[in-house]
């Protein structure tokens, strides 16, 4: 489509040029559809009448949102008038680049372009040690850390669209990778928690904050401090004896806030530690609404910091409302952080994303919360690629500009914001884990596509979960998905063709691997030596076919990774694939020894299978969430 603008500032025109490929437009000097652009206070307005388009916007980000909406409608109708009232002042995402997957700069820019058309105006890069601190050469060593120039390049690009990039670091816990080196020996409370009260700790923190904040134009900074549940209980306890841990936290926060104040920054921290420390009846929930927020306790919490309430599991709107109200006692409106569930898995859990985000965002609007972010964590090796989060980002975006959110709306808007009909394909990836036997929505975050891939074929630590009905349905389920992802791969351009090629190859592996252990155990228990011999040695046996499929999966995964992330961190997944292939070869060797009479039994297959002992086991045995380490062995791991 040819378009030209009347009264469009040069900087915005530059941004439109960056989006022209996605929007499939060509900007001309006076040919095609004319769009009058007006900057004025108030809601977003987009209209087309008598061949004349008009866009009215207040903030830069609103213009790009409006442009996407305008062009979407103009391709369908020759007359319309639309108004959108932004519900949030800050709405964006936090991309975890600390769990091995360090996004390349061009990919960050790709996300920025999509976000601009969605109308999302905030981007945090979660960096534990994956950024450059010049005084500390081992900080982020061999981890793909960002240079200052890389982050400044991204920040400048985001600013083109009115997107605020905010540094997101840690200044208490979650620092195991940074603290594993010798330089940190004197400032560790635990392996991943800094030693509160130690002068060296605060010199180190100042170096981190100075480096991180210097990469961005924003004066806001997220300084972390979540899940440091052992603070004061390690080296601190040995040095100082038993102390009030609530006061340890307050003193630490005060000292870090003195640094941010000196640097002219506006800090925020995760709020869970205060709920944890003030929950007199704490029973494991991160946000106990009955935590003791008395006036005395509130008066002891340092002022001058904004709190970020993160919650990725709650499903009831009233529960969110109650916790928003509880946060108000901390002195200001919180930022809400929801989750696009891509972590500790190899496939996204879009069912849980929808079940938790919808009520959270509705409640935020009811309670006047004006700032929200969607987190995209990469726990346990970042096996799930960040490209899968776009449907979830669209959900946050549409909540930011309206109230009636449907899958039809999300599909239409995501197509307009990416230039591709992606919603149905991305949303369907949930079926890699939401298999028959897993409840709709997958609230318990079952991850069978991960644990059935990695679990050891001889030990079968999860095989008890597959016995019975699942044994008969899983191969067919994954065969159907293999075909589906093949079709998606053929329909979508780069980089999404790579994404769906990976899932095609993963489903292909799981056609065999999902029930392999159960099959081996059954053949062994029934004494089927002929079939065991075939598995052990024949060139066309399922085990040799499986190894070929795994190698194809590894190569596909590597190609996807290298096109998205820096190479650092891929070695972890190479080791996982290599280990899996080696264990299948060892399985063949063990079978050959048995059928050949070298050994009288296979001890691994003699052992009875039991359910994986995880808290909350139900009568739905597939509904467990297992890490790589837990799936592959019951022995010491390193």
PDB file of C-alpha atoms in Angstrom, residues 139-410:
ATOM      1  CA  UNK A 139      31.548 -10.532  35.754  1.00  0.00           C
ATOM      2  CA  UNK A 140      29.718 -12.248  32.891  1.00  0.00           C
ATOM      3  CA  UNK A 141      32.917 -13.889  31.670  1.00  0.00           C
ATOM      4  CA  UNK A 142      32.146 -16.318  28.792  1.00  0.00           C
ATOM      5  CA  UNK A 143      28.436 -15.671  29.284  1.00  0.00           C
ATOM      6  CA  UNK A 144      27.747 -13.456  26.260  1.00  0.00           C
ATOM      7  CA  UNK A 145      27.531 -10.261  28.309  1.00  0.00           C
ATOM      8  CA  UNK A 146      26.385  -7.091  26.561  1.00  0.00           C
ATOM      9  CA  UNK A 147      28.772  -4.248  25.975  1.00  0.00           C
ATOM     10  CA  UNK A 148      27.658  -0.732  26.793  1.00  0.00           C
ATOM     11  CA  UNK A 149      27.627   0.128  23.100  1.00  0.00           C
ATOM     12  CA  UNK A 150      25.274  -2.789  22.315  1.00  0.00           C
ATOM     13  CA  UNK A 151      22.736  -1.716  24.919  1.00  0.00           C
ATOM     14  CA  UNK A 152      23.024   1.952  23.947  1.00  0.00           C
ATOM     15  CA  UNK A 153      22.280   0.962  20.357  1.00  0.00           C
ATOM     16  CA  UNK A 154      19.126  -0.860  21.493  1.00  0.00           C
ATOM     17  CA  UNK A 155      18.119   2.028  23.749  1.00  0.00           C
ATOM     18  CA  UNK A 156      18.431   4.535  20.938  1.00  0.00           C
ATOM     19  CA  UNK A 157      16.397   2.298  18.651  1.00  0.00           C
ATOM     20  CA  UNK A 158      13.657   1.871  21.272  1.00  0.00           C
ATOM     21  CA  UNK A 159      13.507   5.621  21.829  1.00  0.00           C
ATOM     22  CA  UNK A 160      12.736   6.068  18.146  1.00  0.00           C
ATOM     23  CA  UNK A 161       9.316   4.528  18.890  1.00  0.00           C
ATOM     24  CA  UNK A 162       8.744   5.980  22.350  1.00  0.00           C
ATOM     25  CA  UNK A 163       9.726   2.773  24.147  1.00  0.00           C
ATOM     26  CA  UNK A 164      11.543   3.256  27.452  1.00  0.00           C
ATOM     27  CA  UNK A 165      14.294   0.739  28.096  1.00  0.00           C
ATOM     28  CA  UNK A 166      14.993   0.200  31.780  1.00  0.00           C
ATOM     29  CA  UNK A 167      17.971  -1.702  33.217  1.00  0.00           C
ATOM     30  CA  UNK A 168      16.872  -4.709  35.273  1.00  0.00           C
ATOM     31  CA  UNK A 169      19.592  -6.180  37.481  1.00  0.00           C
ATOM     32  CA  UNK A 170      20.100  -7.876  40.844  1.00  0.00           C
ATOM     33  CA  UNK A 171      21.601  -6.354  43.981  1.00  0.00           C
ATOM     34  CA  UNK A 172      20.994  -9.098  46.547  1.00  0.00           C
ATOM     35  CA  UNK A 173      20.060 -12.598  45.288  1.00  0.00           C
ATOM     36  CA  UNK A 174      20.049 -14.524  42.008  1.00  0.00           C
ATOM     37  CA  UNK A 175      23.749 -13.797  41.531  1.00  0.00           C
ATOM     38  CA  UNK A 176      25.236 -17.276  41.557  1.00  0.00           C
ATOM     39  CA  UNK A 177      26.897 -16.902  38.148  1.00  0.00           C
ATOM     40  CA  UNK A 178      28.455 -13.591  39.164  1.00  0.00           C
ATOM     41  CA  UNK A 179      29.559 -14.792  42.618  1.00  0.00           C
ATOM     42  CA  UNK A 180      31.095 -18.146  41.608  1.00  0.00           C
ATOM     43  CA  UNK A 181      34.489 -16.546  40.881  1.00  0.00           C
ATOM     44  CA  UNK A 182      37.226 -15.928  43.435  1.00  0.00           C
ATOM     45  CA  UNK A 183      36.877 -12.144  43.385  1.00  0.00           C
ATOM     46  CA  UNK A 184      33.515 -12.471  45.200  1.00  0.00           C
ATOM     47  CA  UNK A 185      34.665 -14.660  48.103  1.00  0.00           C
ATOM     48  CA  UNK A 186      34.406 -11.893  50.716  1.00  0.00           C
ATOM     49  CA  UNK A 187      30.937 -10.701  49.728  1.00  0.00           C
ATOM     50  CA  UNK A 188      28.895 -13.903  49.616  1.00  0.00           C
ATOM     51  CA  UNK A 189      26.277 -14.769  52.198  1.00  0.00           C
ATOM     52  CA  UNK A 190      25.176 -17.796  50.137  1.00  0.00           C
ATOM     53  CA  UNK A 191      26.260 -19.076  46.737  1.00  0.00           C
ATOM     54  CA  UNK A 192      23.775 -16.721  45.054  1.00  0.00           C
ATOM     55  CA  UNK A 193      23.191 -14.027  47.723  1.00  0.00           C
ATOM     56  CA  UNK A 194      25.359 -11.034  48.507  1.00  0.00           C
ATOM     57  CA  UNK A 195      26.635 -10.499  52.052  1.00  0.00           C
ATOM     58  CA  UNK A 196      24.579  -7.683  53.564  1.00  0.00           C
ATOM     59  CA  UNK A 197      26.484  -5.161  55.653  1.00  0.00           C
ATOM     60  CA  UNK A 198      29.869  -5.921  54.066  1.00  0.00           C
ATOM     61  CA  UNK A 199      31.507  -2.728  52.660  1.00  0.00           C
ATOM     62  CA  UNK A 200      32.906  -4.624  49.666  1.00  0.00           C
ATOM     63  CA  UNK A 201      29.347  -5.640  48.786  1.00  0.00           C
ATOM     64  CA  UNK A 202      28.227  -2.033  48.378  1.00  0.00           C
ATOM     65  CA  UNK A 203      31.288  -1.030  46.368  1.00  0.00           C
ATOM     66  CA  UNK A 204      30.444  -3.937  44.056  1.00  0.00           C
ATOM     67  CA  UNK A 205      26.779  -2.953  43.874  1.00  0.00           C
ATOM     68  CA  UNK A 206      27.712   0.607  42.985  1.00  0.00           C
ATOM     69  CA  UNK A 207      29.848  -0.682  40.133  1.00  0.00           C
ATOM     70  CA  UNK A 208      26.923  -2.766  38.849  1.00  0.00           C
ATOM     71  CA  UNK A 209      24.380   0.036  39.124  1.00  0.00           C
ATOM     72  CA  UNK A 210      26.720   2.576  37.533  1.00  0.00           C
ATOM     73  CA  UNK A 211      27.446   0.261  34.614  1.00  0.00           C
ATOM     74  CA  UNK A 212      23.841  -0.822  34.035  1.00  0.00           C
ATOM     75  CA  UNK A 213      22.280   2.625  34.325  1.00  0.00           C
ATOM     76  CA  UNK A 214      24.920   4.154  32.075  1.00  0.00           C
ATOM     77  CA  UNK A 215      23.682   2.066  29.146  1.00  0.00           C
ATOM     78  CA  UNK A 216      20.216   3.648  29.028  1.00  0.00           C
ATOM     79  CA  UNK A 217      18.751   7.160  28.919  1.00  0.00           C
ATOM     80  CA  UNK A 218      16.042   6.289  31.451  1.00  0.00           C
ATOM     81  CA  UNK A 219      16.632   7.290  35.058  1.00  0.00           C
ATOM     82  CA  UNK A 220      14.565   4.354  36.254  1.00  0.00           C
ATOM     83  CA  UNK A 221      16.304   1.152  37.292  1.00  0.00           C
ATOM     84  CA  UNK A 222      15.081  -2.219  38.544  1.00  0.00           C
ATOM     85  CA  UNK A 223      17.483  -3.398  41.245  1.00  0.00           C
ATOM     86  CA  UNK A 224      15.896  -6.795  41.867  1.00  0.00           C
ATOM     87  CA  UNK A 225      16.171  -8.305  45.393  1.00  0.00           C
ATOM     88  CA  UNK A 226      13.629 -11.109  44.917  1.00  0.00           C
ATOM     89  CA  UNK A 227      13.682 -14.650  46.315  1.00  0.00           C
ATOM     90  CA  UNK A 228      16.703 -14.094  48.564  1.00  0.00           C
ATOM     91  CA  UNK A 229      15.066 -16.361  51.121  1.00  0.00           C
ATOM     92  CA  UNK A 230      18.331 -17.363  52.828  1.00  0.00           C
ATOM     93  CA  UNK A 231      19.537 -13.811  53.389  1.00  0.00           C
ATOM     94  CA  UNK A 232      21.200 -13.510  56.770  1.00  0.00           C
ATOM     95  CA  UNK A 233      21.372 -17.278  57.264  1.00  0.00           C
ATOM     96  CA  UNK A 234      24.737 -18.117  55.707  1.00  0.00           C
ATOM     97  CA  UNK A 235      28.056 -16.331  56.228  1.00  0.00           C
ATOM     98  CA  UNK A 236      26.135 -13.385  57.678  1.00  0.00           C
ATOM     99  CA  UNK A 237      24.864 -15.606  60.492  1.00  0.00           C
ATOM    100  CA  UNK A 238      28.371 -16.842  61.272  1.00  0.00           C
ATOM    101  CA  UNK A 239      29.689 -13.280  61.423  1.00  0.00           C
ATOM    102  CA  UNK A 240      26.820 -11.595  63.244  1.00  0.00           C
ATOM    103  CA  UNK A 241      24.769 -14.229  65.018  1.00  0.00           C
ATOM    104  CA  UNK A 242      20.993 -14.331  64.880  1.00  0.00           C
ATOM    105  CA  UNK A 243      19.569 -10.999  63.748  1.00  0.00           C
ATOM    106  CA  UNK A 244      16.147  -9.675  62.773  1.00  0.00           C
ATOM    107  CA  UNK A 245      16.041 -10.621  59.067  1.00  0.00           C
ATOM    108  CA  UNK A 246      13.398  -7.984  58.347  1.00  0.00           C
ATOM    109  CA  UNK A 247      15.853  -5.375  59.602  1.00  0.00           C
ATOM    110  CA  UNK A 248      18.730  -6.942  57.641  1.00  0.00           C
ATOM    111  CA  UNK A 249      16.625  -6.448  54.518  1.00  0.00           C
ATOM    112  CA  UNK A 250      15.733  -2.868  55.429  1.00  0.00           C
ATOM    113  CA  UNK A 251      19.336  -1.933  56.152  1.00  0.00           C
ATOM    114  CA  UNK A 252      20.477  -3.451  52.860  1.00  0.00           C
ATOM    115  CA  UNK A 253      17.769  -1.695  50.869  1.00  0.00           C
ATOM    116  CA  UNK A 254      18.671   1.618  52.555  1.00  0.00           C
ATOM    117  CA  UNK A 255      22.322   1.301  51.625  1.00  0.00           C
ATOM    118  CA  UNK A 256      21.515   0.454  48.003  1.00  0.00           C
ATOM    119  CA  UNK A 257      19.017   3.318  47.788  1.00  0.00           C
ATOM    120  CA  UNK A 258      21.748   5.680  48.942  1.00  0.00           C
ATOM    121  CA  UNK A 259      23.696   4.627  45.857  1.00  0.00           C
ATOM    122  CA  UNK A 260      20.773   5.134  43.468  1.00  0.00           C
ATOM    123  CA  UNK A 261      20.014   8.523  45.026  1.00  0.00           C
ATOM    124  CA  UNK A 262      23.620   9.609  44.632  1.00  0.00           C
ATOM    125  CA  UNK A 263      23.443   8.593  40.959  1.00  0.00           C
ATOM    126  CA  UNK A 264      20.143  10.395  40.397  1.00  0.00           C
ATOM    127  CA  UNK A 265      18.183   7.200  39.686  1.00  0.00           C
ATOM    128  CA  UNK A 266      14.603   6.139  40.453  1.00  0.00           C
ATOM    129  CA  UNK A 267      14.752   2.546  41.704  1.00  0.00           C
ATOM    130  CA  UNK A 268      12.226  -0.263  41.915  1.00  0.00           C
ATOM    131  CA  UNK A 269      12.501  -3.677  43.575  1.00  0.00           C
ATOM    132  CA  UNK A 270      10.507  -6.899  43.567  1.00  0.00           C
ATOM    133  CA  UNK A 271       8.167  -6.945  46.560  1.00  0.00           C
ATOM    134  CA  UNK A 272       8.095 -10.642  47.483  1.00  0.00           C
ATOM    135  CA  UNK A 273      10.805 -10.494  50.163  1.00  0.00           C
ATOM    136  CA  UNK A 274       8.761  -8.131  52.309  1.00  0.00           C
ATOM    137  CA  UNK A 275       5.734 -10.396  52.114  1.00  0.00           C
ATOM    138  CA  UNK A 276       7.964 -13.353  52.902  1.00  0.00           C
ATOM    139  CA  UNK A 277       9.629 -11.764  55.899  1.00  0.00           C
ATOM    140  CA  UNK A 278       6.390 -10.347  57.329  1.00  0.00           C
ATOM    141  CA  UNK A 279       4.238 -13.461  56.932  1.00  0.00           C
ATOM    142  CA  UNK A 280       3.902 -14.748  60.512  1.00  0.00           C
ATOM    143  CA  UNK A 281       2.110 -17.815  59.248  1.00  0.00           C
ATOM    144  CA  UNK A 282       4.241 -18.316  56.159  1.00  0.00           C
ATOM    145  CA  UNK A 283       3.554 -21.696  54.576  1.00  0.00           C
ATOM    146  CA  UNK A 284       5.368 -21.435  51.277  1.00  0.00           C
ATOM    147  CA  UNK A 285       3.262 -18.973  49.308  1.00  0.00           C
ATOM    148  CA  UNK A 286       5.279 -16.108  47.913  1.00  0.00           C
ATOM    149  CA  UNK A 287       2.550 -13.536  48.483  1.00  0.00           C
ATOM    150  CA  UNK A 288       0.666 -14.279  51.676  1.00  0.00           C
ATOM    151  CA  UNK A 289      -2.138 -11.686  51.820  1.00  0.00           C
ATOM    152  CA  UNK A 290      -2.118 -12.014  55.609  1.00  0.00           C
ATOM    153  CA  UNK A 291       1.470 -10.799  55.959  1.00  0.00           C
ATOM    154  CA  UNK A 292       1.798  -8.372  58.875  1.00  0.00           C
ATOM    155  CA  UNK A 293       1.789  -4.943  57.244  1.00  0.00           C
ATOM    156  CA  UNK A 294       1.286  -3.088  60.511  1.00  0.00           C
ATOM    157  CA  UNK A 295       2.086   0.601  60.821  1.00  0.00           C
ATOM    158  CA  UNK A 296       5.203  -0.278  62.809  1.00  0.00           C
ATOM    159  CA  UNK A 297       6.521  -2.571  60.105  1.00  0.00           C
ATOM    160  CA  UNK A 298       5.641  -0.138  57.325  1.00  0.00           C
ATOM    161  CA  UNK A 299       7.461   2.691  59.079  1.00  0.00           C
ATOM    162  CA  UNK A 300      10.674   0.660  59.076  1.00  0.00           C
ATOM    163  CA  UNK A 301      10.707   0.009  55.315  1.00  0.00           C
ATOM    164  CA  UNK A 302      12.933   2.522  53.465  1.00  0.00           C
ATOM    165  CA  UNK A 303      11.152   5.119  51.380  1.00  0.00           C
ATOM    166  CA  UNK A 304      11.972   6.209  47.849  1.00  0.00           C
ATOM    167  CA  UNK A 305      11.582   2.897  46.056  1.00  0.00           C
ATOM    168  CA  UNK A 306       8.738   1.529  43.926  1.00  0.00           C
ATOM    169  CA  UNK A 307       7.643  -2.065  44.409  1.00  0.00           C
ATOM    170  CA  UNK A 308       7.063  -4.595  41.641  1.00  0.00           C
ATOM    171  CA  UNK A 309       4.433  -7.227  42.465  1.00  0.00           C
ATOM    172  CA  UNK A 310       5.118 -10.373  40.465  1.00  0.00           C
ATOM    173  CA  UNK A 311       2.552 -13.133  40.295  1.00  0.00           C
ATOM    174  CA  UNK A 312       2.495 -15.883  37.685  1.00  0.00           C
ATOM    175  CA  UNK A 313       0.032 -18.372  39.148  1.00  0.00           C
ATOM    176  CA  UNK A 314      -3.071 -16.701  40.588  1.00  0.00           C
ATOM    177  CA  UNK A 315      -6.280 -17.236  38.632  1.00  0.00           C
ATOM    178  CA  UNK A 316      -8.905 -15.229  40.513  1.00  0.00           C
ATOM    179  CA  UNK A 317      -9.488 -11.536  39.920  1.00  0.00           C
ATOM    180  CA  UNK A 318     -10.442 -10.897  43.550  1.00  0.00           C
ATOM    181  CA  UNK A 319      -7.166 -12.391  44.749  1.00  0.00           C
ATOM    182  CA  UNK A 320      -5.216  -9.953  42.584  1.00  0.00           C
ATOM    183  CA  UNK A 321      -7.344  -7.055  43.793  1.00  0.00           C
ATOM    184  CA  UNK A 322      -6.629  -7.952  47.410  1.00  0.00           C
ATOM    185  CA  UNK A 323      -2.892  -8.071  46.809  1.00  0.00           C
ATOM    186  CA  UNK A 324      -2.927  -4.777  44.883  1.00  0.00           C
ATOM    187  CA  UNK A 325      -4.596  -3.238  47.922  1.00  0.00           C
ATOM    188  CA  UNK A 326      -2.010  -4.831  50.199  1.00  0.00           C
ATOM    189  CA  UNK A 327       0.766  -3.326  48.101  1.00  0.00           C
ATOM    190  CA  UNK A 328      -0.724   0.148  48.525  1.00  0.00           C
ATOM    191  CA  UNK A 329       0.321  -0.128  52.183  1.00  0.00           C
ATOM    192  CA  UNK A 330       3.919  -0.005  50.977  1.00  0.00           C
ATOM    193  CA  UNK A 331       3.414   3.658  50.091  1.00  0.00           C
ATOM    194  CA  UNK A 332       2.783   3.809  46.344  1.00  0.00           C
ATOM    195  CA  UNK A 333       1.011   2.052  43.513  1.00  0.00           C
ATOM    196  CA  UNK A 334       2.946  -1.047  42.532  1.00  0.00           C
ATOM    197  CA  UNK A 335       4.017  -2.144  39.095  1.00  0.00           C
ATOM    198  CA  UNK A 336       2.409  -5.476  38.253  1.00  0.00           C
ATOM    199  CA  UNK A 337       4.562  -8.148  36.609  1.00  0.00           C
ATOM    200  CA  UNK A 338       2.736 -11.074  35.048  1.00  0.00           C
ATOM    201  CA  UNK A 339       4.248 -14.001  33.231  1.00  0.00           C
ATOM    202  CA  UNK A 340       4.288 -15.304  29.688  1.00  0.00           C
ATOM    203  CA  UNK A 341       4.987 -18.903  30.613  1.00  0.00           C
ATOM    204  CA  UNK A 342       7.993 -20.102  28.637  1.00  0.00           C
ATOM    205  CA  UNK A 343      10.260 -21.123  31.508  1.00  0.00           C
ATOM    206  CA  UNK A 344      11.466 -24.491  32.803  1.00  0.00           C
ATOM    207  CA  UNK A 345      10.081 -26.079  29.677  1.00  0.00           C
ATOM    208  CA  UNK A 346      10.905 -26.625  26.043  1.00  0.00           C
ATOM    209  CA  UNK A 347       7.473 -25.391  24.894  1.00  0.00           C
ATOM    210  CA  UNK A 348       5.358 -22.391  25.974  1.00  0.00           C
ATOM    211  CA  UNK A 349       2.437 -22.845  28.356  1.00  0.00           C
ATOM    212  CA  UNK A 350      -0.010 -20.432  26.766  1.00  0.00           C
ATOM    213  CA  UNK A 351      -2.939 -21.921  28.670  1.00  0.00           C
ATOM    214  CA  UNK A 352      -1.470 -20.781  31.971  1.00  0.00           C
ATOM    215  CA  UNK A 353      -0.478 -17.417  30.507  1.00  0.00           C
ATOM    216  CA  UNK A 354      -4.101 -16.759  29.588  1.00  0.00           C
ATOM    217  CA  UNK A 355      -5.564 -18.103  32.861  1.00  0.00           C
ATOM    218  CA  UNK A 356      -3.361 -15.870  34.998  1.00  0.00           C
ATOM    219  CA  UNK A 357      -2.882 -12.727  32.916  1.00  0.00           C
ATOM    220  CA  UNK A 358      -6.524 -12.032  32.071  1.00  0.00           C
ATOM    221  CA  UNK A 359      -7.716 -11.715  35.700  1.00  0.00           C
ATOM    222  CA  UNK A 360      -4.527  -9.932  36.739  1.00  0.00           C
ATOM    223  CA  UNK A 361      -4.874  -7.233  34.095  1.00  0.00           C
ATOM    224  CA  UNK A 362      -8.608  -6.809  34.637  1.00  0.00           C
ATOM    225  CA  UNK A 363      -7.978  -6.365  38.350  1.00  0.00           C
ATOM    226  CA  UNK A 364      -5.151  -3.906  37.654  1.00  0.00           C
ATOM    227  CA  UNK A 365      -7.520  -1.681  35.697  1.00  0.00           C
ATOM    228  CA  UNK A 366     -10.179  -1.949  38.396  1.00  0.00           C
ATOM    229  CA  UNK A 367      -7.715  -0.887  41.089  1.00  0.00           C
ATOM    230  CA  UNK A 368      -6.093   1.896  39.074  1.00  0.00           C
ATOM    231  CA  UNK A 369      -2.718   0.200  38.617  1.00  0.00           C
ATOM    232  CA  UNK A 370      -1.026   2.171  35.853  1.00  0.00           C
ATOM    233  CA  UNK A 371       2.129   0.145  35.158  1.00  0.00           C
ATOM    234  CA  UNK A 372       2.400  -3.492  34.074  1.00  0.00           C
ATOM    235  CA  UNK A 373       5.025  -5.720  32.488  1.00  0.00           C
ATOM    236  CA  UNK A 374       4.996  -9.230  31.013  1.00  0.00           C
ATOM    237  CA  UNK A 375       7.994 -11.273  32.126  1.00  0.00           C
ATOM    238  CA  UNK A 376       9.562 -13.938  29.894  1.00  0.00           C
ATOM    239  CA  UNK A 377      11.911 -16.033  32.015  1.00  0.00           C
ATOM    240  CA  UNK A 378      14.312 -18.609  30.612  1.00  0.00           C
ATOM    241  CA  UNK A 379      14.909 -20.886  33.608  1.00  0.00           C
ATOM    242  CA  UNK A 380      16.755 -24.196  33.236  1.00  0.00           C
ATOM    243  CA  UNK A 381      18.766 -23.309  30.166  1.00  0.00           C
ATOM    244  CA  UNK A 382      16.424 -21.213  28.023  1.00  0.00           C
ATOM    245  CA  UNK A 383      15.345 -24.234  25.980  1.00  0.00           C
ATOM    246  CA  UNK A 384      12.221 -22.344  24.855  1.00  0.00           C
ATOM    247  CA  UNK A 385      12.954 -19.597  22.341  1.00  0.00           C
ATOM    248  CA  UNK A 386      11.743 -16.071  23.144  1.00  0.00           C
ATOM    249  CA  UNK A 387       9.929 -15.816  19.812  1.00  0.00           C
ATOM    250  CA  UNK A 388       7.070 -17.831  21.316  1.00  0.00           C
ATOM    251  CA  UNK A 389       5.996 -14.936  23.587  1.00  0.00           C
ATOM    252  CA  UNK A 390       4.473 -12.702  20.913  1.00  0.00           C
ATOM    253  CA  UNK A 391       0.918 -13.939  21.426  1.00  0.00           C
ATOM    254  CA  UNK A 392       1.247 -13.222  25.156  1.00  0.00           C
ATOM    255  CA  UNK A 393       2.628  -9.752  24.458  1.00  0.00           C
ATOM    256  CA  UNK A 394      -0.391  -9.057  22.285  1.00  0.00           C
ATOM    257  CA  UNK A 395      -2.624 -10.013  25.211  1.00  0.00           C
ATOM    258  CA  UNK A 396      -0.927  -7.414  27.425  1.00  0.00           C
ATOM    259  CA  UNK A 397      -1.127  -4.856  24.615  1.00  0.00           C
ATOM    260  CA  UNK A 398      -4.841  -5.281  24.012  1.00  0.00           C
ATOM    261  CA  UNK A 399      -5.588  -5.063  27.723  1.00  0.00           C
ATOM    262  CA  UNK A 400      -3.689  -1.793  27.606  1.00  0.00           C
ATOM    263  CA  UNK A 401      -6.086  -0.259  25.093  1.00  0.00           C
ATOM    264  CA  UNK A 402      -9.411  -2.017  25.675  1.00  0.00           C
ATOM    265  CA  UNK A 403     -11.434  -4.361  27.845  1.00  0.00           C
ATOM    266  CA  UNK A 404     -13.192  -6.877  25.621  1.00  0.00           C
ATOM    267  CA  UNK A 405     -10.361  -9.252  24.750  1.00  0.00           C
ATOM    268  CA  UNK A 406     -11.082 -12.274  22.582  1.00  0.00           C
ATOM    269  CA  UNK A 407      -8.931 -14.734  20.679  1.00  0.00           C
ATOM    270  CA  UNK A 408     -10.372 -13.313  17.460  1.00  0.00           C
ATOM    271  CA  UNK A 409      -9.192  -9.825  18.415  1.00  0.00           C
ATOM    272  CA  UNK A 410      -5.754 -11.094  19.434  1.00  0.00           C
TER     273      UNK A 410
END
